[in-house]
mmCIF file of C-alpha atoms in Angstrom:
data_model
loop_
_atom_site.group_PDB
_atom_site.id
_atom_site.type_symbol
_atom_site.label_atom_id
_atom_site.label_comp_id
_atom_site.label_asym_id
_atom_site.label_seq_id
_atom_site.Cartn_x
_atom_site.Cartn_y
_atom_site.Cartn_z
ATOM 1 C CA UNK A 1 0.006 0.003 -0.008
ATOM 2 C CA UNK A 2 1.086 3.596 -0.753
ATOM 3 C CA UNK A 3 -0.375 6.684 0.895
ATOM 4 C CA UNK A 4 0.787 10.051 -0.276
ATOM 5 C CA UNK A 5 -2.527 11.880 0.186
ATOM 6 C CA UNK A 6 -2.690 15.674 0.856
ATOM 7 C CA UNK A 7 0.786 16.480 -0.444
ATOM 8 C CA UNK A 8 1.998 18.823 -3.210
ATOM 9 C CA UNK A 9 2.351 16.328 -5.945
ATOM 10 C CA UNK A 10 1.745 17.635 -9.519
ATOM 11 C CA UNK A 11 2.449 14.411 -11.355
ATOM 12 C CA UNK A 12 2.350 10.632 -10.702
ATOM 13 C CA UNK A 13 5.271 8.692 -12.184
ATOM 14 C CA UNK A 14 4.413 6.071 -14.790
ATOM 15 C CA UNK A 15 6.903 3.720 -13.014
ATOM 16 C CA UNK A 16 4.210 3.141 -10.386
ATOM 17 C CA UNK A 17 2.560 0.865 -12.960
ATOM 18 C CA UNK A 18 5.657 -1.432 -12.733
ATOM 19 C CA UNK A 19 4.844 -2.226 -9.074
ATOM 20 C CA UNK A 20 2.883 -5.547 -9.355
ATOM 21 C CA UNK A 21 2.568 -5.849 -5.599
ATOM 22 C CA UNK A 22 0.940 -2.392 -5.132
ATOM 23 C CA UNK A 23 -2.668 -3.128 -4.271
ATOM 24 C CA UNK A 24 -3.880 0.048 -2.466
ATOM 25 C CA UNK A 25 -2.830 3.621 -3.277
ATOM 26 C CA UNK A 26 -4.152 6.915 -1.908
ATOM 27 C CA UNK A 27 -3.309 9.956 -4.009
ATOM 28 C CA UNK A 28 -6.242 12.182 -2.924
ATOM 29 C CA UNK A 29 -5.623 15.804 -2.025
ATOM 30 C CA UNK A 30 -2.947 16.490 -4.582
ATOM 31 C CA UNK A 31 -3.387 19.129 -7.281
ATOM 32 C CA UNK A 32 -2.361 17.050 -10.296
ATOM 33 C CA UNK A 33 -1.700 18.688 -13.693
ATOM 34 C CA UNK A 34 -3.581 15.880 -15.432
ATOM 35 C CA UNK A 35 -7.196 16.773 -14.419
ATOM 36 C CA UNK A 36 -8.553 13.456 -15.661
ATOM 37 C CA UNK A 37 -6.061 11.690 -13.446
ATOM 38 C CA UNK A 38 -7.063 13.892 -10.573
ATOM 39 C CA UNK A 39 -10.619 12.871 -10.960
ATOM 40 C CA UNK A 40 -9.586 9.186 -11.111
ATOM 41 C CA UNK A 41 -7.674 9.309 -7.900
ATOM 42 C CA UNK A 42 -10.668 10.687 -6.127
ATOM 43 C CA UNK A 43 -13.136 8.062 -7.395
ATOM 44 C CA UNK A 44 -11.476 5.030 -9.035
ATOM 45 C CA UNK A 45 -9.750 1.975 -7.725
ATOM 46 C CA UNK A 46 -6.022 1.657 -7.627
ATOM 47 C CA UNK A 47 -5.977 -0.842 -10.514
ATOM 48 C CA UNK A 48 -7.631 1.613 -12.832
ATOM 49 C CA UNK A 49 -5.242 4.374 -11.883
ATOM 50 C CA UNK A 50 -2.183 2.177 -12.534
ATOM 51 C CA UNK A 51 -3.590 1.046 -15.883
ATOM 52 C CA UNK A 52 -4.018 4.711 -16.822
ATOM 53 C CA UNK A 53 -0.417 5.401 -15.833
ATOM 54 C CA UNK A 54 0.782 2.343 -17.694
ATOM 55 C CA UNK A 55 -0.859 3.706 -20.835
ATOM 56 C CA UNK A 56 1.012 6.881 -20.386
ATOM 57 C CA UNK A 57 -2.007 8.977 -19.532
ATOM 58 C CA UNK A 58 -4.182 10.961 -21.951
ATOM 59 C CA UNK A 59 -2.506 12.116 -25.158
ATOM 60 C CA UNK A 60 0.059 9.309 -25.484
ATOM 61 C CA UNK A 61 0.430 7.661 -28.830
ATOM 62 C CA UNK A 62 0.081 4.065 -29.900
ATOM 63 C CA UNK A 63 3.850 3.611 -30.112
ATOM 64 C CA UNK A 64 4.188 4.415 -26.359
ATOM 65 C CA UNK A 65 1.361 2.041 -25.561
ATOM 66 C CA UNK A 66 3.003 -0.704 -27.644
ATOM 67 C CA UNK A 67 6.273 -0.222 -25.797
ATOM 68 C CA UNK A 68 4.470 -0.379 -22.456
ATOM 69 C CA UNK A 69 2.717 -3.655 -23.529
ATOM 70 C CA UNK A 70 6.003 -5.134 -24.640
ATOM 71 C CA UNK A 71 7.636 -4.290 -21.273
ATOM 72 C CA UNK A 72 4.592 -5.813 -19.487
ATOM 73 C CA UNK A 73 4.926 -9.108 -21.458
ATOM 74 C CA UNK A 74 8.656 -9.206 -20.753
ATOM 75 C CA UNK A 75 8.058 -8.782 -16.941
ATOM 76 C CA UNK A 76 5.461 -11.519 -17.027
ATOM 77 C CA UNK A 77 7.720 -13.823 -18.953
ATOM 78 C CA UNK A 78 10.598 -13.143 -16.573
ATOM 79 C CA UNK A 79 8.371 -13.718 -13.497
ATOM 80 C CA UNK A 80 7.256 -17.143 -14.917
ATOM 81 C CA UNK A 81 10.870 -18.042 -15.588
ATOM 82 C CA UNK A 82 12.115 -17.123 -12.215
ATOM 83 C CA UNK A 83 9.261 -18.858 -10.431
ATOM 84 C CA UNK A 84 9.790 -19.110 -6.708
ATOM 85 C CA UNK A 85 13.316 -17.700 -6.959
ATOM 86 C CA UNK A 86 12.071 -14.237 -7.852
ATOM 87 C CA UNK A 87 10.717 -13.507 -4.439
ATOM 88 C CA UNK A 88 14.010 -14.718 -2.792
ATOM 89 C CA UNK A 89 16.004 -12.426 -5.092
ATOM 90 C CA UNK A 90 13.800 -9.516 -4.208
ATOM 91 C CA UNK A 91 14.345 -10.127 -0.532
ATOM 92 C CA UNK A 92 18.022 -10.414 -1.010
ATOM 93 C CA UNK A 93 18.134 -7.116 -2.981
ATOM 94 C CA UNK A 94 16.000 -5.369 -0.314
ATOM 95 C CA UNK A 95 18.355 -6.579 2.476
ATOM 96 C CA UNK A 96 21.136 -4.594 0.935
ATOM 97 C CA UNK A 97 19.290 -1.363 1.642
ATOM 98 C CA UNK A 98 17.272 -2.396 4.668
ATOM 99 C CA UNK A 99 17.918 -0.286 7.845
ATOM 100 C CA UNK A 100 16.454 -1.726 11.036
ATOM 101 C CA UNK A 101 15.606 1.021 13.550
ATOM 102 C CA UNK A 102 15.972 -0.191 17.100
ATOM 103 C CA UNK A 103 14.973 1.278 20.557
ATOM 104 C CA UNK A 104 12.330 3.672 19.272
ATOM 105 C CA UNK A 105 10.753 4.074 22.691
ATOM 106 C CA UNK A 106 10.848 6.123 25.814
ATOM 107 C CA UNK A 107 13.211 3.752 27.558
ATOM 108 C CA UNK A 108 16.873 4.865 28.037
ATOM 109 C CA UNK A 109 19.037 4.182 24.912
ATOM 110 C CA UNK A 110 22.096 2.002 25.307
ATOM 111 C CA UNK A 111 24.599 4.793 24.808
ATOM 112 C CA UNK A 112 24.160 8.150 26.613
ATOM 113 C CA UNK A 113 25.955 11.494 25.998
ATOM 114 C CA UNK A 114 25.863 14.008 28.895
ATOM 115 C CA UNK A 115 26.205 17.641 27.864
ATOM 116 C CA UNK A 116 27.785 20.058 30.230
ATOM 117 C CA UNK A 117 26.233 23.608 30.738
ATOM 118 C CA UNK A 118 29.368 25.213 29.108
ATOM 119 C CA UNK A 119 28.697 23.960 25.579
ATOM 120 C CA UNK A 120 25.687 26.345 25.223
ATOM 121 C CA UNK A 121 28.114 29.247 24.843
ATOM 122 C CA UNK A 122 30.605 27.469 22.463
ATOM 123 C CA UNK A 123 28.941 24.748 20.292
ATOM 124 C CA UNK A 124 25.476 23.962 21.760
ATOM 125 C CA UNK A 125 24.008 21.451 19.340
ATOM 126 C CA UNK A 126 24.944 17.755 19.084
ATOM 127 C CA UNK A 127 23.065 14.723 17.636
ATOM 128 C CA UNK A 128 24.468 11.169 17.841
ATOM 129 C CA UNK A 129 23.349 7.690 16.866
ATOM 130 C CA UNK A 130 24.693 4.170 16.413
ATOM 131 C CA UNK A 131 24.748 2.408 13.028
ATOM 132 C CA UNK A 132 25.540 -1.312 13.079
ATOM 133 C CA UNK A 133 26.421 -3.656 10.240
ATOM 134 C CA UNK A 134 28.535 -1.560 7.923
ATOM 135 C CA UNK A 135 30.972 -3.393 5.606
ATOM 136 C CA UNK A 136 34.198 -1.440 4.976
ATOM 137 C CA UNK A 137 36.486 -4.346 4.381
ATOM 138 C CA UNK A 138 36.185 -5.140 0.631
ATOM 139 C CA UNK A 139 38.211 -3.215 -1.929
ATOM 140 C CA UNK A 140 38.003 0.590 -1.722
ATOM 141 C CA UNK A 141 34.994 0.632 0.596
ATOM 142 C CA UNK A 142 36.741 2.528 3.349
ATOM 143 C CA UNK A 143 38.202 5.024 0.964
ATOM 144 C CA UNK A 144 34.771 5.712 -0.583
ATOM 145 C CA UNK A 145 33.370 6.084 2.975
ATOM 146 C CA UNK A 146 35.938 8.695 3.867
ATOM 147 C CA UNK A 147 35.602 10.511 0.504
ATOM 148 C CA UNK A 148 31.797 10.667 1.011
ATOM 149 C CA UNK A 149 32.320 12.160 4.447
ATOM 150 C CA UNK A 150 34.619 14.841 2.968
ATOM 151 C CA UNK A 151 32.046 15.676 0.268
ATOM 152 C CA UNK A 152 29.302 16.044 2.912
ATOM 153 C CA UNK A 153 31.543 18.445 4.850
ATOM 154 C CA UNK A 154 32.036 20.494 1.679
ATOM 155 C CA UNK A 155 28.349 20.476 0.638
ATOM 156 C CA UNK A 156 25.601 20.157 3.214
ATOM 157 C CA UNK A 157 27.916 21.143 6.107
ATOM 158 C CA UNK A 158 29.076 24.243 4.147
ATOM 159 C CA UNK A 159 32.777 23.539 4.603
ATOM 160 C CA UNK A 160 32.168 22.641 8.264
ATOM 161 C CA UNK A 161 30.754 26.122 9.042
ATOM 162 C CA UNK A 162 27.196 24.900 9.396
ATOM 163 C CA UNK A 163 27.903 21.475 10.956
ATOM 164 C CA UNK A 164 30.742 18.957 11.455
ATOM 165 C CA UNK A 165 30.575 15.161 11.158
ATOM 166 C CA UNK A 166 32.619 12.756 13.198
ATOM 167 C CA UNK A 167 32.591 8.980 12.714
ATOM 168 C CA UNK A 168 33.942 6.521 15.331
ATOM 169 C CA UNK A 169 34.477 2.785 15.709
ATOM 170 C CA UNK A 170 31.792 1.905 18.323
ATOM 171 C CA UNK A 171 33.813 -0.980 19.856
ATOM 172 C CA UNK A 172 36.614 1.474 20.766
ATOM 173 C CA UNK A 173 34.299 3.860 22.718
ATOM 174 C CA UNK A 174 33.801 3.573 26.420
ATOM 175 C CA UNK A 175 30.575 5.115 27.553
ATOM 176 C CA UNK A 176 28.885 7.075 28.883
ATOM 177 C CA UNK A 177 30.237 10.076 26.989
ATOM 178 C CA UNK A 178 30.533 13.730 28.001
ATOM 179 C CA UNK A 179 30.130 16.639 25.647
ATOM 180 C CA UNK A 180 32.173 19.294 27.356
ATOM 181 C CA UNK A 181 34.307 22.432 26.968
ATOM 182 C CA UNK A 182 37.895 22.883 28.037
ATOM 183 C CA UNK A 183 40.473 25.702 27.849
ATOM 184 C CA UNK A 184 42.783 25.374 24.747
ATOM 185 C CA UNK A 185 45.864 24.851 27.035
ATOM 186 C CA UNK A 186 44.135 21.946 28.914
ATOM 187 C CA UNK A 187 42.375 20.111 26.083
ATOM 188 C CA UNK A 188 44.597 17.298 24.852
ATOM 189 C CA UNK A 189 43.805 14.960 21.985
ATOM 190 C CA UNK A 190 45.554 12.492 19.787
ATOM 191 C CA UNK A 191 44.460 13.647 16.332
ATOM 192 C CA UNK A 192 44.192 11.304 13.362
ATOM 193 C CA UNK A 193 47.712 10.597 12.150
ATOM 194 C CA UNK A 194 49.462 12.705 14.808
ATOM 195 C CA UNK A 195 50.841 12.399 18.305
ATOM 196 C CA UNK A 196 49.042 13.627 21.439
ATOM 197 C CA UNK A 197 48.937 17.358 21.466
ATOM 198 C CA UNK A 198 47.213 20.296 23.218
ATOM 199 C CA UNK A 199 44.433 21.973 21.352
ATOM 200 C CA UNK A 200 46.134 25.323 21.178
ATOM 201 C CA UNK A 201 49.310 23.794 19.695
ATOM 202 C CA UNK A 202 47.340 21.752 17.201
ATOM 203 C CA UNK A 203 45.543 24.850 15.973
ATOM 204 C CA UNK A 204 48.835 26.652 15.684
ATOM 205 C CA UNK A 205 50.269 23.822 13.615
ATOM 206 C CA UNK A 206 47.268 23.674 11.339
ATOM 207 C CA UNK A 207 47.353 27.424 10.785
ATOM 208 C CA UNK A 208 50.983 27.284 9.829
ATOM 209 C CA UNK A 209 50.275 24.408 7.456
ATOM 210 C CA UNK A 210 47.424 26.325 5.944
ATOM 211 C CA UNK A 211 49.488 29.424 5.427
ATOM 212 C CA UNK A 212 52.317 27.347 3.827
ATOM 213 C CA UNK A 213 49.756 25.640 1.593
ATOM 214 C CA UNK A 214 48.405 29.044 0.543
ATOM 215 C CA UNK A 215 51.881 30.315 -0.404
ATOM 216 C CA UNK A 216 52.773 27.172 -2.381
ATOM 217 C CA UNK A 217 49.603 27.474 -4.454
ATOM 218 C CA UNK A 218 50.086 31.252 -4.717
ATOM 219 C CA UNK A 219 46.438 31.966 -3.582
ATOM 220 C CA UNK A 220 45.036 34.897 -1.708
ATOM 221 C CA UNK A 221 42.746 32.699 0.517
ATOM 222 C CA UNK A 222 43.405 29.483 2.455
ATOM 223 C CA UNK A 223 42.041 26.533 0.694
ATOM 224 C CA UNK A 224 41.241 22.929 1.552
ATOM 225 C CA UNK A 225 40.206 21.557 4.972
ATOM 226 C CA UNK A 226 41.823 24.433 6.840
ATOM 227 C CA UNK A 227 39.073 26.819 5.984
ATOM 228 C CA UNK A 228 37.241 26.019 9.219
ATOM 229 C CA UNK A 229 40.058 26.957 11.643
ATOM 230 C CA UNK A 230 38.693 30.480 12.173
ATOM 231 C CA UNK A 231 35.523 28.994 13.660
ATOM 232 C CA UNK A 232 37.205 28.825 17.064
ATOM 233 C CA UNK A 233 38.771 32.338 16.893
ATOM 234 C CA UNK A 234 38.086 34.289 20.156
ATOM 235 C CA UNK A 235 36.742 31.261 22.091
ATOM 236 C CA UNK A 236 37.940 30.970 25.648
ATOM 237 C CA UNK A 237 36.983 27.240 25.664
ATOM 238 C CA UNK A 238 36.931 24.548 22.996
ATOM 239 C CA UNK A 239 34.279 21.864 22.592
ATOM 240 C CA UNK A 240 35.202 18.186 22.984
ATOM 241 C CA UNK A 241 33.576 14.743 23.379
ATOM 242 C CA UNK A 242 35.145 12.769 26.173
ATOM 243 C CA UNK A 243 34.784 9.031 26.894
ATOM 244 C CA UNK A 244 34.362 7.268 30.243
ATOM 245 C CA UNK A 245 38.213 6.934 30.548
ATOM 246 C CA UNK A 246 38.725 10.641 30.151
ATOM 247 C CA UNK A 247 40.111 10.478 26.630
ATOM 248 C CA UNK A 248 39.075 13.159 24.139
ATOM 249 C CA UNK A 249 37.633 11.296 21.089
ATOM 250 C CA UNK A 250 36.395 14.354 19.204
ATOM 251 C CA UNK A 251 37.430 17.979 18.919
ATOM 252 C CA UNK A 252 34.779 19.639 16.664
ATOM 253 C CA UNK A 253 35.136 21.141 14.112
ATOM 254 C CA UNK A 254 38.875 20.282 13.995
ATOM 255 C CA UNK A 255 39.464 16.532 14.225
ATOM 256 C CA UNK A 256 38.598 13.114 15.565
ATOM 257 C CA UNK A 257 40.800 11.041 17.722
ATOM 258 C CA UNK A 258 43.242 8.235 16.708
ATOM 259 C CA UNK A 259 41.765 6.229 19.482
ATOM 260 C CA UNK A 260 38.352 5.666 17.841
ATOM 261 C CA UNK A 261 39.241 6.026 14.178
ATOM 262 C CA UNK A 262 37.301 4.000 11.583
ATOM 263 C CA UNK A 263 39.244 1.118 10.039
ATOM 264 C CA UNK A 264 38.599 -1.435 7.355
ATOM 265 C CA UNK A 265 37.551 -3.946 10.021
ATOM 266 C CA UNK A 266 35.004 -1.570 11.657
ATOM 267 C CA UNK A 267 31.470 -2.991 11.693
ATOM 268 C CA UNK A 268 29.644 -0.683 13.947
ATOM 269 C CA UNK A 269 29.761 3.096 13.907
ATOM 270 C CA UNK A 270 29.109 5.833 16.498
ATOM 271 C CA UNK A 271 28.040 8.850 14.358
ATOM 272 C CA UNK A 272 28.199 12.434 15.711
ATOM 273 C CA UNK A 273 27.118 15.726 14.217
ATOM 274 C CA UNK A 274 27.692 19.093 15.961
ATOM 275 C CA UNK A 275 26.809 22.630 15.075
ATOM 276 C CA UNK A 276 26.800 26.137 16.633
ATOM 277 C CA UNK A 277 23.851 27.080 14.361
ATOM 278 C CA UNK A 278 20.862 24.840 15.084
ATOM 279 C CA UNK A 279 19.731 21.394 16.171
ATOM 280 C CA UNK A 280 17.709 20.949 12.913
ATOM 281 C CA UNK A 281 20.888 21.288 10.874
ATOM 282 C CA UNK A 282 22.474 18.526 12.936
ATOM 283 C CA UNK A 283 19.540 16.256 12.244
ATOM 284 C CA UNK A 284 19.434 17.050 8.516
ATOM 285 C CA UNK A 285 23.078 16.253 8.166
ATOM 286 C CA UNK A 286 22.650 13.024 10.174
ATOM 287 C CA UNK A 287 19.793 11.974 7.911
ATOM 288 C CA UNK A 288 21.909 12.605 4.854
ATOM 289 C CA UNK A 289 24.944 10.742 6.390
ATOM 290 C CA UNK A 290 22.876 7.649 7.155
ATOM 291 C CA UNK A 291 21.451 7.675 3.590
ATOM 292 C CA UNK A 292 24.962 7.937 2.116
ATOM 293 C CA UNK A 293 26.280 5.096 4.292
ATOM 294 C CA UNK A 294 23.321 2.938 3.195
ATOM 295 C CA UNK A 295 24.117 3.717 -0.483
ATOM 296 C CA UNK A 296 27.791 2.845 -0.026
ATOM 297 C CA UNK A 297 26.907 -0.371 1.815
ATOM 298 C CA UNK A 298 24.675 -1.358 -1.133
ATOM 299 C CA UNK A 299 27.365 -0.603 -3.646
ATOM 300 C CA UNK A 300 29.887 -2.673 -1.630
ATOM 301 C CA UNK A 301 27.604 -5.664 -1.577
ATOM 302 C CA UNK A 302 26.696 -5.434 -5.270
ATOM 303 C CA UNK A 303 30.349 -5.027 -6.474
ATOM 304 C CA UNK A 304 31.609 -7.964 -4.408
ATOM 305 C CA UNK A 305 35.247 -6.622 -4.276
ATOM 306 C CA UNK A 306 37.936 -8.716 -2.715
ATOM 307 C CA UNK A 307 38.852 -8.012 0.863
ATOM 308 C CA UNK A 308 42.152 -6.284 1.385
ATOM 309 C CA UNK A 309 42.603 -4.839 -2.074
ATOM 310 C CA UNK A 310 42.694 -1.391 -0.552
ATOM 311 C CA UNK A 311 45.243 -0.633 2.219
ATOM 312 C CA UNK A 312 43.623 2.614 3.123
ATOM 313 C CA UNK A 313 43.001 2.870 6.887
ATOM 314 C CA UNK A 314 41.886 6.440 7.215
ATOM 315 C CA UNK A 315 42.364 9.850 5.609
ATOM 316 C CA UNK A 316 45.723 10.493 7.395
ATOM 317 C CA UNK A 317 47.112 7.183 8.567
ATOM 318 C CA UNK A 318 48.926 4.223 6.962
ATOM 319 C CA UNK A 319 47.960 0.558 6.541
ATOM 320 C CA UNK A 320 46.391 -1.456 9.352
ATOM 321 C CA UNK A 321 46.972 -5.192 10.040
ATOM 322 C CA UNK A 322 43.575 -6.809 9.816
ATOM 323 C CA UNK A 323 42.216 -10.388 10.191
ATOM 324 C CA UNK A 324 41.816 -11.437 6.600
ATOM 325 C CA UNK A 325 39.575 -14.435 7.518
ATOM 326 C CA UNK A 326 36.703 -12.103 8.479
ATOM 327 C CA UNK A 327 34.073 -12.415 5.745
ATOM 328 C CA UNK A 328 31.609 -9.602 4.929
ATOM 329 C CA UNK A 329 28.097 -10.186 6.098
ATOM 330 C CA UNK A 330 25.081 -9.525 4.053
ATOM 331 C CA UNK A 331 23.015 -8.161 6.950
ATOM 332 C CA UNK A 332 20.741 -5.137 7.322
ATOM 333 C CA UNK A 333 22.079 -1.974 8.826
ATOM 334 C CA UNK A 334 20.791 -1.417 12.388
ATOM 335 C CA UNK A 335 20.168 2.146 13.632
ATOM 336 C CA UNK A 336 20.141 2.608 17.417
ATOM 337 C CA UNK A 337 19.130 5.745 19.368
ATOM 338 C CA UNK A 338 21.594 7.744 21.401
ATOM 339 C CA UNK A 339 20.218 9.928 24.182
ATOM 340 C CA UNK A 340 21.768 13.417 24.876
ATOM 341 C CA UNK A 341 20.968 14.657 28.371
ATOM 342 C CA UNK A 342 22.201 17.490 30.470
ATOM 343 C CA UNK A 343 24.197 16.984 33.683
ATOM 344 C CA UNK A 344 20.961 16.740 35.653
ATOM 345 C CA UNK A 345 19.675 13.893 33.497
ATOM 346 C CA UNK A 346 17.051 15.916 31.660
ATOM 347 C CA UNK A 347 16.634 14.843 27.994
ATOM 348 C CA UNK A 348 17.944 17.334 25.400
ATOM 349 C CA UNK A 349 18.066 15.222 22.209
ATOM 350 C CA UNK A 350 16.923 11.658 21.244
ATOM 351 C CA UNK A 351 17.838 10.622 17.748
ATOM 352 C CA UNK A 352 16.240 9.013 15.946
ATOM 353 C CA UNK A 353 12.949 9.851 17.594
ATOM 354 C CA UNK A 354 9.683 8.730 15.991
ATOM 355 C CA UNK A 355 9.667 12.060 14.050
ATOM 356 C CA UNK A 356 13.215 11.623 12.872
ATOM 357 C CA UNK A 357 12.443 8.121 11.838
ATOM 358 C CA UNK A 358 9.967 9.401 9.301
ATOM 359 C CA UNK A 359 12.640 11.599 7.719
ATOM 360 C CA UNK A 360 15.164 8.795 7.600
ATOM 361 C CA UNK A 361 12.706 6.387 6.128
ATOM 362 C CA UNK A 362 11.689 8.862 3.397
ATOM 363 C CA UNK A 363 15.368 9.239 2.453
ATOM 364 C CA UNK A 364 15.999 5.513 2.301
ATOM 365 C CA UNK A 365 12.826 5.066 0.091
ATOM 366 C CA UNK A 366 14.652 7.200 -2.546
ATOM 367 C CA UNK A 367 17.379 4.578 -3.015
ATOM 368 C CA UNK A 368 15.330 1.383 -2.940
#
């Protein structure tokens, strides 16, 4: 069944006629361009509407109808040929994109992030969730994952000025987590591909690197990932995400930690999006990130690349010694809630909530 009533649809795609299992459809309340079709959706059965779409609507020629009829016969022939295997193939294909959403309830989520009062004046908004069942081992899967994250930073995150994404290996995280602020001279982190360093010294290094890069390329403005360094200018405290052992695993919008970096053998992810603009931006970015990971997971399963053909371990680090006997699993992604509370235990953010689930589901529908 399909219910898209009372929306702003102007047309109905003819491809709906290629959905043999669609038995009930509700298109009422949409101002369609095809007035005849608009009358049909208000008074005709689904089968009649689909037949109208299959014929291409009013004004289509015989040639178009003939092509539709040929496609219909081809589908029926293929279905008879496949027999009972067709349904199994369909289930296997769907499993490549399926995302199970767990813990959509009012009960406490498995992983909790406590937000200190100080973050309100520095970087107040954070959204987190857990995504289980990713497959980064085959071929260039990890490299594609990191490249996609970089593109999201450039596009929807507006070069990290609107929001910043951080991805972590869940098994390397010790909860509960604390979203906190610390003075630049006290905040210490082991950035990806670097040794442990104080935040103020790290920013100084990155600024020198950015200036050197600008001179080498003979540009007026700083380019590349160093554009976001000015976001912390004038801040007395810097934001950070700290695990139960006191280690800083994220320093937004600058870097993640070497301790929880994503590798080729990572199966479960802890996803984090922070912003100083709005909570909704964080949710929008998280929705898009989940969609992108689902797409990458599908591509990895379909391409069936050999494990270990790409030695990429992360954007800044070298090869990692992995267990080559681990075989990729064709299992659905599983999305788990993460609860963000203040230090008094009052709920600030729960993602995905039932409302957020609607947005995530609509995104995933696009790629099915």
